[in-house]
Coordinates of C-alpha atoms in Angstrom, one line a residue:
M1 CA 125.3 84.3 98.2
G2 CA 122.9 87.2 98.7
T3 CA 122.8 88.4 102.3
T4 CA 119.2 89.6 102.8
T5 CA 119.0 91.4 106.1
S6 CA 116.3 93.6 107.4
I7 CA 117.6 97.2 107.3
R8 CA 116.8 98.1 111.0
D9 CA 118.0 101.1 112.8
K10 CA 120.0 99.0 115.1
V11 CA 121.9 97.5 112.2
L12 CA 122.6 101.0 110.7
Q13 CA 123.5 102.3 114.3
S14 CA 126.1 99.6 114.6
L15 CA 127.5 100.4 111.2
L16 CA 127.7 104.1 112.1
G17 CA 129.1 103.5 115.6
R18 CA 132.4 101.9 114.2
P19 CA 135.3 104.1 113.3
G20 CA 136.0 104.9 109.7
P21 CA 137.0 105.5 107.1
V22 CA 134.8 103.1 105.2
C23 CA 134.1 102.0 101.6
S24 CA 130.5 102.4 100.4
V25 CA 129.5 100.5 97.3
Y26 CA 126.2 100.0 95.4
L27 CA 126.5 97.7 92.4
R28 CA 123.7 96.6 90.1
L29 CA 123.9 92.8 89.6
E30 CA 123.4 90.9 86.5
P31 CA 121.2 87.7 86.4
R32 CA 122.3 86.3 83.0
P33 CA 125.7 84.6 82.5
Q34 CA 126.4 86.6 79.4
Q35 CA 125.9 89.9 81.2
V36 CA 128.2 89.0 84.3
E37 CA 131.2 90.3 82.5
D38 CA 129.6 93.7 82.2
A39 CA 129.0 93.8 86.0
R40 CA 132.7 92.8 86.7
L41 CA 133.8 95.7 84.4
R42 CA 131.5 98.1 86.3
W43 CA 132.8 96.8 89.6
Q44 CA 136.5 97.2 88.3
R45 CA 135.7 100.9 87.6
L46 CA 134.4 101.4 91.2
A47 CA 137.3 99.6 92.6
R48 CA 139.7 102.0 90.9
Q49 CA 137.7 104.9 92.1
L50 CA 137.9 103.7 95.7
T51 CA 141.7 103.1 95.3
D52 CA 142.2 106.5 93.9
E53 CA 140.2 108.0 96.8
G54 CA 142.7 106.3 99.1
A55 CA 140.8 103.1 100.2
D56 CA 143.1 100.3 101.6
A57 CA 143.7 97.3 99.4
A58 CA 142.4 95.0 102.0
A59 CA 138.9 96.6 102.0
V60 CA 138.8 96.7 98.2
D61 CA 139.8 93.0 98.1
A62 CA 137.0 92.1 100.5
L63 CA 134.5 93.9 98.4
A64 CA 135.8 92.1 95.3
R65 CA 135.3 88.8 96.9
R66 CA 131.7 89.8 97.8
V67 CA 131.1 90.8 94.3
D68 CA 132.3 87.6 93.0
A69 CA 130.1 85.7 95.4
E70 CA 126.9 87.6 94.3
L71 CA 127.4 87.1 90.6
P72 CA 125.2 86.2 88.7
G73 CA 122.4 87.7 90.6
S74 CA 119.6 90.2 90.4
G75 CA 119.0 93.4 92.3
T76 CA 121.6 95.7 93.8
L77 CA 124.5 94.7 96.1
V78 CA 125.0 97.2 98.9
A79 CA 128.2 96.8 100.9
F80 CA 130.3 98.7 103.3
A81 CA 133.9 97.6 104.1
A82 CA 136.8 98.8 106.3
G83 CA 139.9 97.2 107.6
G84 CA 139.7 94.3 105.3
E85 CA 136.3 93.1 106.3
I86 CA 132.7 93.6 105.2
R87 CA 130.9 95.5 107.8
Y88 CA 127.5 95.2 106.4
A89 CA 126.1 93.8 103.0
A90 CA 122.7 93.3 101.5
V91 CA 121.2 92.5 98.1
L92 CA 118.2 94.8 97.5
P93 CA 115.7 92.9 95.2
P94 CA 115.0 94.4 91.8
G95 CA 112.5 97.1 91.4
H96 CA 113.5 99.8 93.9
R97 CA 113.9 103.4 92.7
G98 CA 117.6 103.2 92.5
D99 CA 117.6 100.1 90.5
T100 CA 118.6 101.7 87.2
A101 CA 121.5 101.7 84.7
D102 CA 123.3 104.4 86.6
A103 CA 122.7 102.9 90.1
D104 CA 126.4 102.0 90.5
F105 CA 128.1 104.1 93.2
A106 CA 131.2 104.1 95.3
A107 CA 132.8 106.3 97.8
Y108 CA 135.4 106.2 100.4
G109 CA 135.2 108.5 103.4
P110 CA 134.8 108.9 107.2
L111 CA 131.1 107.8 107.1
P112 CA 129.1 105.3 105.1
H113 CA 126.9 106.7 102.4
L114 CA 123.3 105.4 103.5
Q115 CA 120.9 107.5 101.4
P116 CA 120.1 104.9 98.7
L117 CA 119.8 102.3 101.3
L118 CA 117.5 104.4 103.4
A119 CA 115.4 105.4 100.2
W120 CA 114.9 101.7 99.6
R121 CA 113.9 101.1 103.1
Q122 CA 111.2 103.7 103.0
D123 CA 110.0 102.4 99.7
H124 CA 109.3 99.1 101.6
P125 CA 107.4 99.8 104.8
A126 CA 106.5 96.9 107.1
H127 CA 103.8 94.8 105.5
V128 CA 102.2 91.4 105.3
L129 CA 101.1 89.5 102.3
A130 CA 98.3 86.9 102.9
V131 CA 97.3 84.4 100.1
V132 CA 94.1 82.8 101.3
D133 CA 91.7 80.0 100.3
R134 CA 88.9 78.3 102.1
T135 CA 91.2 76.0 104.0
G136 CA 93.8 78.5 105.3
A137 CA 96.4 80.9 104.1
D138 CA 100.1 81.4 103.3
L139 CA 101.6 84.5 105.0
E140 CA 104.7 86.5 104.2
A141 CA 105.6 89.2 106.7
Y142 CA 108.2 91.8 106.1
P143 CA 109.5 94.2 108.8
L144 CA 110.5 97.8 107.8
G145 CA 113.2 97.4 105.0
G146 CA 113.1 93.5 105.2
T147 CA 114.3 91.7 102.1
E148 CA 113.5 88.3 103.4
P149 CA 110.0 87.4 104.7
I150 CA 108.9 85.6 107.8
R151 CA 106.7 82.8 106.5
R152 CA 103.7 81.2 108.1
T153 CA 101.3 78.7 106.8
V154 CA 97.9 78.6 108.6
T155 CA 95.6 75.6 108.2
G156 CA 92.0 76.1 109.5
P157 CA 90.4 73.7 112.0
D158 CA 87.6 72.5 109.6
D159 CA 88.0 70.6 106.4
E160 CA 84.3 70.6 105.1
I161 CA 85.0 73.0 102.4
E162 CA 82.8 71.7 99.5
R163 CA 79.2 72.8 99.3
N164 CA 78.2 71.1 96.1
A165 CA 78.0 67.6 97.6
P166 CA 74.9 65.5 97.6
G167 CA 72.0 67.7 96.3
G168 CA 68.3 67.2 96.9
M169 CA 66.9 67.9 100.3
S170 CA 70.3 67.7 102.0
Q171 CA 71.8 70.3 99.7
G172 CA 71.1 73.3 102.0
R173 CA 72.4 71.5 105.1
F174 CA 75.7 70.7 103.2
Q175 CA 76.0 74.3 102.0
R176 CA 75.6 75.7 105.5
R177 CA 78.2 73.2 106.9
A178 CA 80.7 74.2 104.1
E179 CA 80.0 78.0 104.8
D180 CA 80.5 77.5 108.5
S181 CA 83.8 75.6 107.8
W182 CA 85.0 78.4 105.6
E183 CA 84.3 81.0 108.3
H184 CA 85.9 78.9 111.0
N185 CA 89.1 78.7 108.9
A186 CA 88.9 82.4 108.3
V187 CA 88.8 83.0 112.0
R188 CA 92.0 81.0 112.4
V189 CA 93.7 82.9 109.7
A190 CA 92.5 86.4 111.1
E191 CA 93.9 85.4 114.5
T192 CA 97.4 84.5 113.1
L193 CA 97.4 87.4 110.6
T194 CA 96.7 89.8 113.6
G195 CA 99.7 88.3 115.6
V196 CA 102.0 88.7 112.5
V197 CA 100.9 92.2 111.8
S198 CA 101.8 93.2 115.4
R199 CA 105.1 91.3 115.3
V200 CA 106.5 93.3 112.4
S201 CA 104.6 96.5 113.2
A202 CA 102.9 96.5 109.7
R203 CA 100.6 99.3 108.6
L204 CA 99.8 97.5 105.3
V205 CA 98.2 94.1 104.6
L206 CA 97.9 92.8 101.0
L207 CA 95.3 90.2 100.4
A208 CA 95.2 87.7 97.6
G209 CA 93.3 84.5 96.9
D210 CA 89.8 83.2 97.0
V211 CA 87.2 86.0 97.0
R212 CA 84.9 84.5 99.5
A213 CA 87.7 83.5 101.8
V214 CA 89.1 87.0 101.6
Q215 CA 85.6 88.4 102.5
Y216 CA 85.4 86.2 105.6
L217 CA 89.0 87.0 106.6
T218 CA 88.4 90.8 106.4
K219 CA 85.2 90.4 108.3
H220 CA 87.0 88.7 111.3
L221 CA 90.0 91.0 111.4
P222 CA 89.8 92.9 114.8
E223 CA 88.5 96.5 114.5
R224 CA 91.8 97.9 115.9
V225 CA 93.7 96.2 113.1
R226 CA 91.2 97.5 110.4
Q227 CA 91.6 101.1 111.9
Q228 CA 95.3 101.1 111.9
V229 CA 96.2 99.1 108.8
S230 CA 95.6 99.7 105.1
V231 CA 94.2 96.5 103.6
R232 CA 94.6 96.2 99.8
R233 CA 94.0 93.5 97.2
V234 CA 96.5 91.9 94.9
S235 CA 96.0 89.1 92.4
G236 CA 96.6 85.5 92.4
G237 CA 95.9 82.5 94.6
R238 CA 97.6 79.7 96.6
A239 CA 97.7 77.3 93.7
A240 CA 100.6 77.1 91.4
D241 CA 98.9 79.0 88.6
G242 CA 101.8 81.2 87.3
S243 CA 100.6 84.3 89.1
D244 CA 103.6 84.7 91.4
R245 CA 105.4 87.1 89.1
V246 CA 102.4 89.3 88.6
R247 CA 101.6 89.4 92.2
S248 CA 105.2 90.2 93.1
E249 CA 105.1 93.3 90.9
Q250 CA 101.8 94.3 92.5
V251 CA 103.2 93.9 95.9
E252 CA 106.2 96.0 94.9
E253 CA 103.9 98.7 93.5
E254 CA 101.6 98.8 96.6
T255 CA 104.4 98.9 99.1
R256 CA 106.1 101.7 97.2
R257 CA 102.8 103.5 97.0
A258 CA 102.4 103.2 100.7
G259 CA 105.9 104.6 101.3
D260 CA 105.1 107.6 99.0
E261 CA 102.0 108.2 101.0
Q262 CA 104.0 108.3 104.2
T263 CA 106.5 110.7 102.6
S264 CA 103.5 112.9 101.4
G265 CA 102.0 112.9 104.9
L266 CA 105.3 113.9 106.4
L267 CA 105.7 116.8 103.9
R268 CA 102.2 118.0 104.7
R269 CA 103.0 118.1 108.4
F270 CA 106.3 119.9 107.5
A271 CA 104.3 122.5 105.7
E272 CA 101.9 123.0 108.5
E273 CA 104.7 123.5 111.0
R274 CA 106.7 126.0 109.0
G275 CA 106.9 129.4 110.4
P276 CA 107.2 131.1 113.8
G277 CA 106.2 128.7 116.6
G278 CA 106.1 125.7 114.3
R279 CA 108.0 122.5 114.9
A280 CA 109.7 122.5 111.4
V281 CA 113.2 123.7 110.9
E282 CA 115.0 124.0 107.5
G283 CA 118.5 125.0 106.2
V284 CA 121.9 123.8 107.3
H285 CA 122.3 126.0 110.4
S286 CA 118.9 125.4 112.0
T287 CA 118.9 121.7 111.2
L288 CA 122.4 121.0 112.6
R289 CA 121.5 123.0 115.7
A290 CA 118.4 120.9 116.2
L291 CA 120.3 117.7 115.7
A292 CA 123.1 118.9 118.2
E293 CA 120.4 119.6 120.8
G294 CA 118.7 116.3 120.3
R295 CA 115.3 117.9 119.3
V296 CA 114.7 116.1 116.0
E297 CA 111.9 113.7 115.5
T298 CA 112.4 113.2 111.7
L299 CA 115.3 114.4 109.6
V300 CA 114.4 115.2 106.0
V301 CA 117.3 115.3 103.4
V302 CA 117.3 115.6 99.7
D303 CA 119.4 112.8 98.0
D304 CA 121.2 115.2 95.5
P305 CA 124.3 113.5 94.0
G306 CA 125.7 116.9 93.1
D307 CA 125.7 118.2 96.7
R308 CA 129.2 119.0 97.7
R309 CA 128.5 120.5 101.1
T310 CA 130.3 119.2 104.2
A311 CA 130.0 119.2 107.9
W312 CA 132.0 118.4 110.9
F313 CA 131.3 115.6 113.5
G314 CA 132.8 114.2 116.7
A315 CA 132.6 111.0 118.7
A316 CA 129.4 111.9 120.4
P317 CA 126.1 111.9 118.3
G318 CA 125.4 115.6 119.1
E319 CA 128.8 116.8 118.0
V320 CA 128.0 118.4 114.7
S321 CA 129.1 121.7 113.3
E322 CA 129.0 123.6 110.0
R323 CA 132.5 124.8 110.4
R324 CA 135.6 123.2 111.9
P325 CA 135.5 123.5 115.7
A326 CA 138.4 124.8 117.6
A327 CA 138.1 122.3 120.3
P328 CA 138.5 118.5 119.8
S329 CA 135.8 115.9 120.2
V330 CA 134.8 114.8 123.7
D331 CA 137.1 111.8 123.5
G332 CA 140.1 114.1 122.6
T333 CA 140.2 113.1 118.9
P334 CA 139.9 115.8 116.3
M335 CA 136.6 116.5 114.7
A336 CA 136.2 114.8 111.3
R337 CA 134.8 116.2 108.1
A338 CA 132.3 114.4 105.8
P339 CA 129.5 115.2 103.4
L340 CA 126.8 117.2 105.0
S341 CA 123.9 114.7 104.4
D342 CA 126.0 111.8 105.8
V343 CA 126.8 113.7 108.9
A344 CA 123.2 114.7 109.5
I345 CA 122.0 111.1 109.0
R346 CA 124.6 109.7 111.3
T347 CA 123.6 112.2 114.0
A348 CA 119.8 111.5 113.5
L349 CA 120.2 107.7 113.5
L350 CA 122.5 107.6 116.5
S351 CA 120.1 109.8 118.4
G352 CA 117.1 107.7 117.7
S353 CA 115.4 110.0 115.1
D354 CA 113.8 108.9 112.0
V355 CA 115.1 109.8 108.6
R356 CA 113.2 110.5 105.3
V357 CA 115.2 110.8 102.0
L358 CA 113.6 112.9 99.3
R359 CA 114.1 112.8 95.5
P360 CA 115.7 116.0 94.2
D361 CA 112.5 117.0 92.5
A362 CA 110.2 116.4 95.6
D363 CA 107.5 119.0 96.1
G364 CA 107.6 120.7 99.4
A365 CA 111.3 119.7 100.3
P366 CA 112.9 121.9 102.9
A367 CA 114.9 124.9 102.0
H368 CA 118.5 124.1 100.9
G369 CA 117.7 120.4 100.9
I370 CA 117.8 119.7 104.5
G371 CA 115.3 120.2 107.5
A372 CA 113.6 118.4 110.3
L373 CA 110.4 118.0 112.2
C374 CA 111.2 118.6 115.8
R375 CA 109.7 117.0 118.9
A376 CA 106.9 118.7 120.6

């Protein structure tokens, strides 16, 4: 059932580094038994499409077995197959921007189609959820594009947490002892949280739980963490109070908002670097040339389903061209032709560049739907 792998660059580089052709499938799953038949029918349409495009029966059969294993389920199955084997598969949880009725997609070609997967990843930047009370915290850390959290439970060193004990002249002393215990526990949580933030390179921390415990935790976060990380509140607590679903929706909203803010920041930089002497390039020719020369820091592509443009690529990452080259690839094999955005993304990821996928209606998108910020 549901493979939930972090969508790291190394995973994608491994997928891109293997020879094609490859089947790419995105299938919306159905959680209710009565809806499973609809998902199977949609898969059958995709399977026929892959076969019509020339996919080998062994690859389609491997995908069919994977679909059967994931139903019923929720979210979107992403799978790439070639030569009778699944090369990569993941189930993207519900709620991502492509999780709609028309999210189903299949293609057979020289390269995997990664745009929807990359769009989901950028909507889910590395983040940590900390649900705290006066005794400790439950932490869930997600690396960039992670679909399965790294979980940690933190228990503070002090258990004197009640401050409404005896009353009378001793009441103040007991209150101070309780407050000291809460703060000691918050220090332990802050130390652990700092380590987890560093481990997944998070730039977003979401805090839930007891208000006073959250205040103490925030107080004891190191200054460097508070300067580098956006700290935001979500609802709910550690007790089983039925708040998990609402909190999950808020976490989804906050992570997507953080991803959108990163995209907006990138497009502001792109606008500032446009023009003579700037580090921004746009259009097919200039962008492919920058990719071929290894100058790209971040590739920017518009995910336009109607885009029919193609480009050529060879064995080495920097072998890209708008037109069919006269010479073969460096390894002697003919250059291959694939959709323009797939070729550009392959080159960027294999060269260690970042990739940002934009919606078709994005303001400030590069000319002709493709561009890049180059290294200084």
